[in-house]
CSV table of C-alpha atoms and ligand atoms in Angstrom, one decimal:
chain,number,residue,atom,x,y,z
S,543,MET,CA,0.0,0.0,0.0
S,544,ALA,CA,1.2,3.5,-0.9
S,545,ILE,CA,2.2,5.9,1.9
S,546,ASP,CA,-0.3,8.7,1.3
S,547,LEU,CA,1.1,12.1,2.3
S,548,ARG,CA,-1.1,14.1,0.0
S,549,SER,CA,-3.2,15.5,2.8
S,550,ASP,CA,-4.5,14.8,6.3
S,551,THR,CA,-8.0,14.3,4.7
S,552,VAL,CA,-7.0,10.8,3.3
S,553,THR,CA,-7.4,9.0,6.6
S,554,ALA,CA,-9.9,6.2,7.0
S,555,PRO,CA,-12.2,5.9,10.0
S,556,SER,CA,-10.6,3.6,12.6
S,557,GLN,CA,-12.4,0.5,14.1
S,558,GLY,CA,-13.2,2.4,17.2
S,559,MET,CA,-14.7,5.3,15.2
S,560,ARG,CA,-16.7,2.8,13.1
S,561,GLN,CA,-18.1,1.3,16.3
S,562,ALA,CA,-19.1,4.8,17.6
S,563,ILE,CA,-20.8,5.5,14.2
S,564,ALA,CA,-22.7,2.1,14.4
S,565,SER,CA,-24.0,2.7,17.9
S,566,ALA,CA,-25.0,6.4,17.5
S,567,THR,CA,-28.4,7.6,18.7
S,568,VAL,CA,-29.9,9.5,15.9
S,569,GLY,CA,-33.0,11.6,14.9
S,570,ASP,CA,-34.1,14.0,12.1
S,571,ASP,CA,-31.7,16.9,12.4
S,572,VAL,CA,-33.8,19.2,10.2
S,573,TYR,CA,-36.3,18.9,13.0
S,574,GLY,CA,-33.5,19.5,15.6
S,575,ASP,CA,-34.1,15.9,16.8
S,576,ASP,CA,-30.7,14.4,16.5
S,577,PRO,CA,-29.2,14.2,20.0
S,578,THR,CA,-25.8,13.3,18.7
S,579,VAL,CA,-25.6,16.3,16.4
S,580,ASN,CA,-27.0,18.6,19.1
S,581,SER,CA,-24.5,17.4,21.7
S,582,LEU,CA,-21.6,17.8,19.2
S,583,GLU,CA,-22.6,21.3,18.2
S,584,GLU,CA,-22.9,22.3,21.9
S,585,ARG,CA,-19.6,20.5,22.8
S,586,VAL,CA,-17.6,22.3,20.1
S,587,ALA,CA,-19.2,25.7,20.9
S,588,ALA,CA,-18.3,25.2,24.6
S,589,LEU,CA,-14.7,24.3,23.7
S,590,PHE,CA,-14.3,27.7,22.0
S,591,GLY,CA,-16.4,29.6,24.4
S,592,LYS,CA,-19.0,30.3,21.6
S,593,GLU,CA,-22.8,30.3,22.1
S,594,ALA,CA,-23.7,28.0,19.3
S,595,GLY,CA,-22.5,25.6,16.7
S,596,LEU,CA,-23.8,24.2,13.4
S,597,PHE,CA,-22.8,20.9,11.9
S,598,CYS,CA,-21.8,21.2,8.3
S,599,PRO,CA,-20.7,18.6,5.7
S,600,THR,CA,-17.6,20.6,4.7
S,601,GLY,CA,-15.3,23.3,6.0
S,602,SER,CA,-16.0,25.3,2.9
S,603,LEU,CA,-19.7,25.4,3.7
S,604,ALA,CA,-19.0,26.4,7.3
S,605,ASN,CA,-16.7,29.2,6.1
S,606,GLN,CA,-19.2,30.4,3.6
S,607,LEU,CA,-22.2,30.3,5.9
S,608,LEU,CA,-20.3,32.3,8.4
S,609,ILE,CA,-18.7,35.0,6.3
S,610,ARG,CA,-22.0,35.7,4.6
S,611,GLN,CA,-23.4,36.7,8.1
S,612,LEU,CA,-20.5,39.1,8.5
S,613,VAL,CA,-20.2,40.7,5.1
S,614,ASN,CA,-23.1,42.2,3.1
S,615,PRO,CA,-23.2,42.0,-0.7
S,616,GLY,CA,-20.7,44.5,-2.2
S,617,GLU,CA,-18.7,44.8,1.0
S,618,GLU,CA,-15.3,43.2,1.4
S,619,LEU,CA,-13.6,40.5,3.3
S,620,LEU,CA,-9.8,40.8,3.7
S,621,THR,CA,-7.6,37.8,4.0
S,622,GLU,CA,-4.1,36.5,3.1
S,623,GLU,CA,-3.7,35.8,-0.6
S,624,ARG,CA,-3.2,32.0,-0.3
S,625,ALA,CA,-6.1,31.5,2.2
S,626,HIS,CA,-8.4,28.6,1.5
S,627,ILE,CA,-11.4,31.0,1.4
S,628,VAL,CA,-10.0,32.8,-1.6
S,629,ARG,CA,-8.0,30.0,-3.3
S,630,ALA,CA,-9.9,26.8,-2.7
S,631,GLU,CA,-13.6,27.6,-2.4
S,632,LEU,CA,-14.0,28.4,-6.1
S,633,GLY,CA,-15.3,31.9,-5.6
S,634,ALA,CA,-18.2,30.8,-3.4
S,635,GLY,CA,-18.2,34.1,-1.5
S,636,ALA,CA,-18.7,36.1,-4.7
S,637,VAL,CA,-21.1,33.6,-6.3
S,638,PHE,CA,-23.4,33.0,-3.4
S,639,SER,CA,-23.0,36.1,-1.2
S,640,GLY,CA,-21.8,39.0,-3.4
S,641,ILE,CA,-18.8,39.3,-1.2
S,642,THR,CA,-15.7,41.0,-2.6
S,643,THR,CA,-12.3,40.3,-1.3
S,644,ARG,CA,-8.9,42.0,-1.1
S,645,THR,CA,-5.8,40.0,-0.1
S,646,TRP,CA,-2.5,40.7,1.4
S,647,HIS,CA,0.7,38.7,1.0
S,648,SER,CA,2.8,37.3,3.8
S,649,ASP,CA,5.7,34.9,3.8
S,650,ARG,CA,4.4,31.4,4.8
S,651,GLY,CA,1.0,33.0,5.4
S,652,LEU,CA,2.3,34.3,8.7
S,653,LEU,CA,0.1,37.0,10.2
S,654,ASN,CA,1.5,40.5,10.9
S,655,ALA,CA,-1.5,42.5,12.3
S,656,ASP,CA,-0.3,45.8,10.9
S,657,VAL,CA,-0.7,44.6,7.3
S,658,PRO,CA,-4.5,43.9,7.3
S,659,LEU,CA,-5.0,46.9,9.6
S,660,ALA,CA,-3.4,49.2,7.0
S,661,LEU,CA,-5.4,47.6,4.2
S,662,ALA,CA,-8.8,47.8,6.0
S,663,HIS,CA,-11.2,50.6,5.2
S,664,GLU,CA,-14.3,50.4,7.3
S,665,ASN,CA,-17.3,52.6,6.6
S,666,ALA,CA,-15.8,53.8,3.4
S,667,GLY,CA,-18.8,55.9,2.3
S,668,PRO,CA,-20.5,56.0,-1.0
S,669,TYR,CA,-17.5,55.8,-3.3
S,670,LEU,CA,-15.2,53.0,-2.0
S,671,VAL,CA,-15.7,49.5,-0.8
S,672,SER,CA,-16.2,49.1,2.9
S,673,THR,CA,-14.2,46.4,4.8
S,674,ALA,CA,-16.7,44.3,6.8
S,675,ALA,CA,-14.6,41.4,8.1
S,676,ILE,CA,-11.0,40.0,8.2
S,677,ALA,CA,-10.4,36.3,8.0
S,678,VAL,CA,-7.4,34.6,9.5
S,679,GLU,CA,-6.4,31.0,8.7
S,680,ASN,CA,-4.8,29.1,11.5
S,681,THR,CA,-2.9,26.9,10.8
S,682,HIS,CA,-2.2,28.3,7.4
S,683,ASN,CA,-2.5,25.4,4.9
S,684,PHE,CA,-0.8,26.7,1.8
S,685,GLY,CA,1.6,28.6,3.9
S,686,GLY,CA,2.9,25.2,5.1
S,687,GLY,CA,1.0,24.6,8.3
S,688,THR,CA,2.0,27.9,9.8
S,689,VAL,CA,0.8,28.7,13.3
S,690,GLN,CA,-0.3,32.3,13.7
S,691,PRO,CA,1.3,34.2,16.6
S,692,ILE,CA,-1.4,34.7,19.3
S,693,ASN,CA,-0.2,38.2,20.0
S,694,GLU,CA,-0.7,39.2,16.4
S,695,ILE,CA,-4.2,37.7,16.4
S,696,ALA,CA,-5.0,39.5,19.7
S,697,LYS,CA,-3.8,42.8,18.3
S,698,LEU,CA,-5.6,42.4,15.0
S,699,SER,CA,-8.8,41.4,16.7
S,700,LYS,CA,-8.7,44.3,19.2
S,701,GLU,CA,-8.0,47.0,16.7
S,702,ALA,CA,-10.3,45.6,13.9
S,703,ARG,CA,-13.2,45.2,16.2
S,704,ALA,CA,-12.7,48.7,17.7
S,705,ARG,CA,-13.1,49.9,14.1
S,706,GLY,CA,-16.3,47.8,13.7
S,707,ILE,CA,-14.7,45.2,11.5
S,708,ALA,CA,-15.7,41.5,12.3
S,709,MET,CA,-13.2,38.7,12.7
S,710,HIS,CA,-13.5,35.3,11.2
S,711,LEU,CA,-11.2,32.3,11.9
S,712,ASP,CA,-10.8,29.6,9.3
S,713,GLY,CA,-9.7,27.0,11.9
S,714,ALA,CA,-9.8,23.9,9.8
S,715,ARG,CA,-6.6,22.9,11.6
S,716,ILE,CA,-7.0,25.0,14.7
S,717,TRP,CA,-6.5,21.8,16.7
S,718,ASN,CA,-2.9,21.6,15.3
S,719,ALA,CA,-2.3,25.2,16.4
S,720,HIS,CA,-3.7,24.4,19.8
S,721,ILE,CA,-1.4,21.4,20.2
S,722,ALA,CA,1.7,23.1,18.8
S,723,THR,CA,1.4,26.1,21.1
S,724,GLY,CA,-0.7,25.1,24.1
S,725,THR,CA,-3.0,28.1,23.4
S,726,PRO,CA,-6.4,27.1,24.9
S,727,LEU,CA,-9.2,26.8,22.4
S,728,HIS,CA,-11.4,29.3,24.1
S,729,GLU,CA,-8.7,31.9,23.8
S,730,PHE,CA,-9.1,31.6,20.0
S,731,GLY,CA,-12.8,31.9,20.7
S,732,ASN,CA,-12.3,35.3,22.4
S,733,HIS,CA,-10.6,36.9,19.4
S,734,PHE,CA,-13.1,35.9,16.7
S,735,ASP,CA,-16.8,36.5,16.0
S,736,THR,CA,-17.1,33.3,13.9
S,737,ILE,CA,-15.0,30.2,13.6
S,738,SER,CA,-15.0,27.2,11.4
S,739,VAL,CA,-13.3,24.0,12.5
S,740,CYS,CA,-12.8,20.7,10.6
S,741,LEU,CA,-13.3,17.2,12.1
S,742,SER,CA,-12.2,15.5,8.8
S,743,LYS,CA,-8.6,16.7,8.6
S,744,GLY,CA,-6.1,15.8,11.4
S,745,LEU,CA,-8.9,14.5,13.6
S,746,GLY,CA,-9.7,11.7,11.2
S,747,ALA,CA,-13.5,11.9,10.9
S,748,PRO,CA,-14.9,10.9,7.5
S,749,VAL,CA,-17.0,14.1,7.2
S,750,GLY,CA,-17.8,17.2,9.2
S,751,SER,CA,-17.1,20.7,10.2
S,752,ILE,CA,-18.6,22.9,12.8
S,753,ALA,CA,-19.5,26.6,12.3
S,754,LEU,CA,-19.4,28.6,15.5
S,755,GLY,CA,-20.7,32.0,16.5
S,756,SER,CA,-23.4,33.7,18.6
S,757,LYS,CA,-26.8,32.1,19.0
S,758,GLU,CA,-28.4,34.7,16.7
S,759,LEU,CA,-25.8,34.4,14.0
S,760,ILE,CA,-25.9,30.6,14.0
S,761,ALA,CA,-29.7,30.6,13.8
S,762,LYS,CA,-29.4,32.6,10.6
S,763,ALA,CA,-26.6,30.3,9.3
S,764,ARG,CA,-28.9,27.3,10.0
S,765,ILE,CA,-31.5,28.8,7.6
S,766,TRP,CA,-28.9,29.3,4.9
S,767,ARG,CA,-27.6,25.8,5.4
S,768,LYS,CA,-31.0,24.5,4.5
S,769,ARG,CA,-31.4,26.9,1.7
S,770,TYR,CA,-28.1,25.7,0.2
S,771,GLY,CA,-29.5,22.1,0.4
S,772,ALA,CA,-27.4,20.9,3.3
S,773,GLY,CA,-30.1,20.3,5.9
S,774,MET,CA,-29.3,16.7,6.9
S,775,ARG,CA,-31.4,14.0,8.5
S,776,GLN,CA,-30.0,11.2,10.7
S,777,VAL,CA,-26.6,12.7,10.5
S,778,GLY,CA,-25.8,11.8,14.1
S,779,LEU,CA,-24.0,8.8,12.4
S,780,LEU,CA,-21.4,11.4,11.3
S,781,ALA,CA,-21.6,13.5,14.4
S,782,ALA,CA,-20.7,10.3,16.4
S,783,ALA,CA,-17.5,10.1,14.4
S,784,GLY,CA,-16.9,13.8,15.4
S,785,HIS,CA,-17.3,13.0,19.1
S,786,TYR,CA,-15.0,10.1,18.8
S,787,ALA,CA,-12.4,12.3,17.0
S,788,LEU,CA,-12.6,14.9,19.8
S,789,ASP,CA,-12.2,12.2,22.5
S,790,ASN,CA,-9.3,10.4,20.9
S,791,ASN,CA,-7.5,12.3,18.3
S,792,ILE,CA,-6.6,15.8,19.5
S,793,GLU,CA,-3.6,15.1,21.8
S,794,ARG,CA,-2.0,12.6,19.3
S,795,LEU,CA,-1.6,15.5,16.7
S,796,ALA,CA,1.8,16.1,18.5
S,797,GLU,CA,3.0,12.8,16.9
S,798,ASP,CA,2.1,14.1,13.4
S,799,HIS,CA,4.1,17.3,14.2
S,800,THR,CA,7.1,15.3,15.3
S,801,ARG,CA,7.0,13.2,12.1
S,802,ALA,CA,6.6,16.2,9.8
S,803,LYS,CA,9.6,17.8,11.5
S,804,LYS,CA,11.6,14.6,11.1
S,805,ILE,CA,10.8,14.5,7.3
S,806,ALA,CA,11.7,18.2,7.0
S,807,ARG,CA,15.0,17.7,8.8
S,808,ALA,CA,16.0,14.7,6.7
S,809,LEU,CA,15.1,16.5,3.4
S,810,ALA,CA,16.9,19.6,4.4
S,811,ALA,CA,20.0,17.5,5.3
S,812,HIS,CA,19.9,16.2,1.8
S,813,ASP,CA,19.3,19.6,0.2
S,814,ALA,CA,19.0,22.7,2.3
S,815,SER,CA,17.3,24.7,-0.4
S,816,LEU,CA,14.2,22.5,-0.1
S,817,ILE,CA,13.0,23.7,3.3
S,818,ASN,CA,14.1,25.3,6.5
S,819,PRO,CA,12.9,22.7,9.1
S,820,ASP,CA,12.5,25.5,11.7
S,821,THR,CA,9.5,26.7,9.7
S,822,VAL,CA,7.7,23.4,10.1
S,823,ASP,CA,5.3,24.3,12.9
S,824,THR,CA,2.8,21.5,12.6
S,825,ASN,CA,1.9,18.6,10.3
S,826,ILE,CA,2.6,20.2,6.9
S,827,VAL,CA,5.9,20.2,5.0
S,828,GLY,CA,6.0,22.5,2.1
S,829,LEU,CA,8.9,22.0,-0.3
S,830,ASP,CA,10.5,24.6,-2.5
S,831,LEU,CA,11.9,22.7,-5.5
S,832,SER,CA,13.0,25.8,-7.4
S,833,GLN,CA,16.7,25.2,-6.7
S,834,CYS,CA,16.6,21.4,-7.4
S,835,GLY,CA,16.1,21.4,-11.2
S,836,ILE,CA,13.0,19.3,-10.9
S,837,THR,CA,9.3,20.3,-11.1
S,838,ALA,CA,6.9,19.4,-8.4
S,839,ALA,CA,4.9,17.3,-10.8
S,840,GLU,CA,8.0,15.3,-11.7
S,841,PHE,CA,8.9,14.9,-8.1
S,842,ALA,CA,5.4,13.8,-7.2
S,843,LYS,CA,5.5,11.3,-10.1
S,844,ARG,CA,8.8,9.8,-9.0
S,845,ALA,CA,7.8,9.6,-5.4
S,846,GLY,CA,4.5,7.9,-6.4
S,847,ASP,CA,6.5,5.4,-8.4
S,848,SER,CA,8.4,4.5,-5.3
S,849,GLY,CA,5.3,4.3,-3.2
S,850,VAL,CA,4.9,7.7,-1.6
S,851,LEU,CA,2.0,10.0,-2.6
S,852,ILE,CA,2.5,13.7,-2.3
S,853,SER,CA,0.8,16.8,-3.7
S,854,ALA,CA,2.3,19.1,-6.4
S,855,LEU,CA,0.5,22.4,-5.6
S,856,GLY,CA,2.6,24.7,-7.7
S,857,LYS,CA,5.2,24.4,-10.4
S,858,THR,CA,8.0,24.0,-7.9
S,859,TYR,CA,6.0,23.7,-4.7
S,860,ALA,CA,5.2,20.3,-3.3
S,861,ARG,CA,3.3,19.5,-0.1
S,862,LEU,CA,3.5,16.6,2.3
S,863,VAL,CA,1.1,16.1,5.2
S,864,THR,CA,1.4,13.7,8.1
S,865,HIS,CA,-1.7,12.3,9.8
S,866,LEU,CA,-3.0,9.5,12.0
S,867,ASP,CA,-2.6,6.8,9.4
S,868,ILE,CA,1.2,7.3,9.1
S,869,ASP,CA,3.4,5.7,11.8
S,870,ASP,CA,7.1,6.0,12.5
S,871,ALA,CA,8.0,3.1,10.1
S,872,GLN,CA,6.1,4.6,7.2
S,873,CYS,CA,7.6,8.0,8.0
S,874,ASP,CA,11.1,6.5,7.7
S,875,GLN,CA,10.2,4.6,4.6
S,876,ALA,CA,8.8,7.8,3.1
S,877,ILE,CA,12.0,9.7,3.9
S,878,SER,CA,14.2,7.2,2.0
S,879,ALA,CA,11.8,7.1,-1.0
S,880,LEU,CA,11.6,10.9,-1.2
S,881,ILE,CA,15.4,11.4,-1.1
S,882,LYS,CA,15.8,8.7,-3.7
S,883,SER,CA,13.3,10.6,-5.9
S,884,LEU,CA,15.3,13.8,-5.6
S,885,ARG,CA,18.5,12.2,-6.9
U,2121,LIG,C1,-9.6,21.8,4.1
U,2121,LIG,C2,-9.8,23.2,4.5
U,2121,LIG,C3,-11.1,23.8,4.6
U,2121,LIG,C4,-12.4,23.1,4.3
U,2121,LIG,O1,-12.3,22.2,3.3
U,2121,LIG,P1,-13.5,21.2,2.9
U,2121,LIG,O2,-12.8,20.3,1.9
U,2121,LIG,O3,-14.5,22.0,2.3
U,2121,LIG,O4,-14.0,20.5,4.1
U,2121,LIG,C5,-11.1,25.1,5.0
U,2121,LIG,N1,-10.0,25.8,5.3
U,2121,LIG,C6,-8.8,25.2,5.2
U,2121,LIG,C7,-7.6,26.0,5.6
U,2121,LIG,C8,-8.6,23.9,4.8
U,2121,LIG,O5,-7.4,23.4,4.8
């Protein structure tokens, strides 16, 4: 079997998770009758100190349901230029909600609060676009799993909110940031009006994200979820996987981080231009192949031929992601195969 490092979404539900799914108590969630969904929404909201949660099939939907509550049609959302919301959600904010965006650039996606604060233009009057919200991605996926400094988040949140600008957190991998830094989840909750979190990335559930916010905001998001066609019925089967993931798979993310660091160190020892291992904060290893004379596509092909699947995300940018279906032996095997593929 190939060692799959393309993403942390490729995990298969474990036996324990399958048992939790099989024994879940369920009801019709459109009627609000699914106890397993209700308890999961309440549980995740409480973890982040938010009033309410909404179970969503995908993180993209959770992001989109939330940002449309913060940004009116024709207003703008600011975010980093490689954020999932602007790069990987296929223009959903524009298509469904009339949201315009402006982006800033930062090395590795790392947040410097002064940059969006300088870009923001709240209440811009009748001639210019008004900034309604700022979105922060933590950890930053296409930045290479970058953890955002909590002091920059705090500063951005304080100053943006003082100017009447709302704060959204794309926290698909906030669990990784929490484990890497020890920052309590509710502290992230303090700094953001709305938060999306994924259960189907590092936590290993087959499906599921939770949208978080105030009671009033989530009640509106619930209407829009149904309007978009994502009102689900006995979906406690999937919520049970989410509960299992929260019970069992958060603390173990530290192992994924250790393995990602090990891969980065080994590849840097082979060729220092590939990556600075110090920049590997969590479970994502982003490789710069521009000095190696090989494209990311060619590298991915060679690695695949030797049994390791990786993502070619740019012409010379390749991404490797560790996750709960990769153990130490597979990690070592992957390192040898990757180095062989670079020769
Ligand atoms: C994966 C991901 C999402 C959500 O993706 P879905 O495939 O829609 O569940 C959102 N934000 C980030 C940063 C992600 O990596």
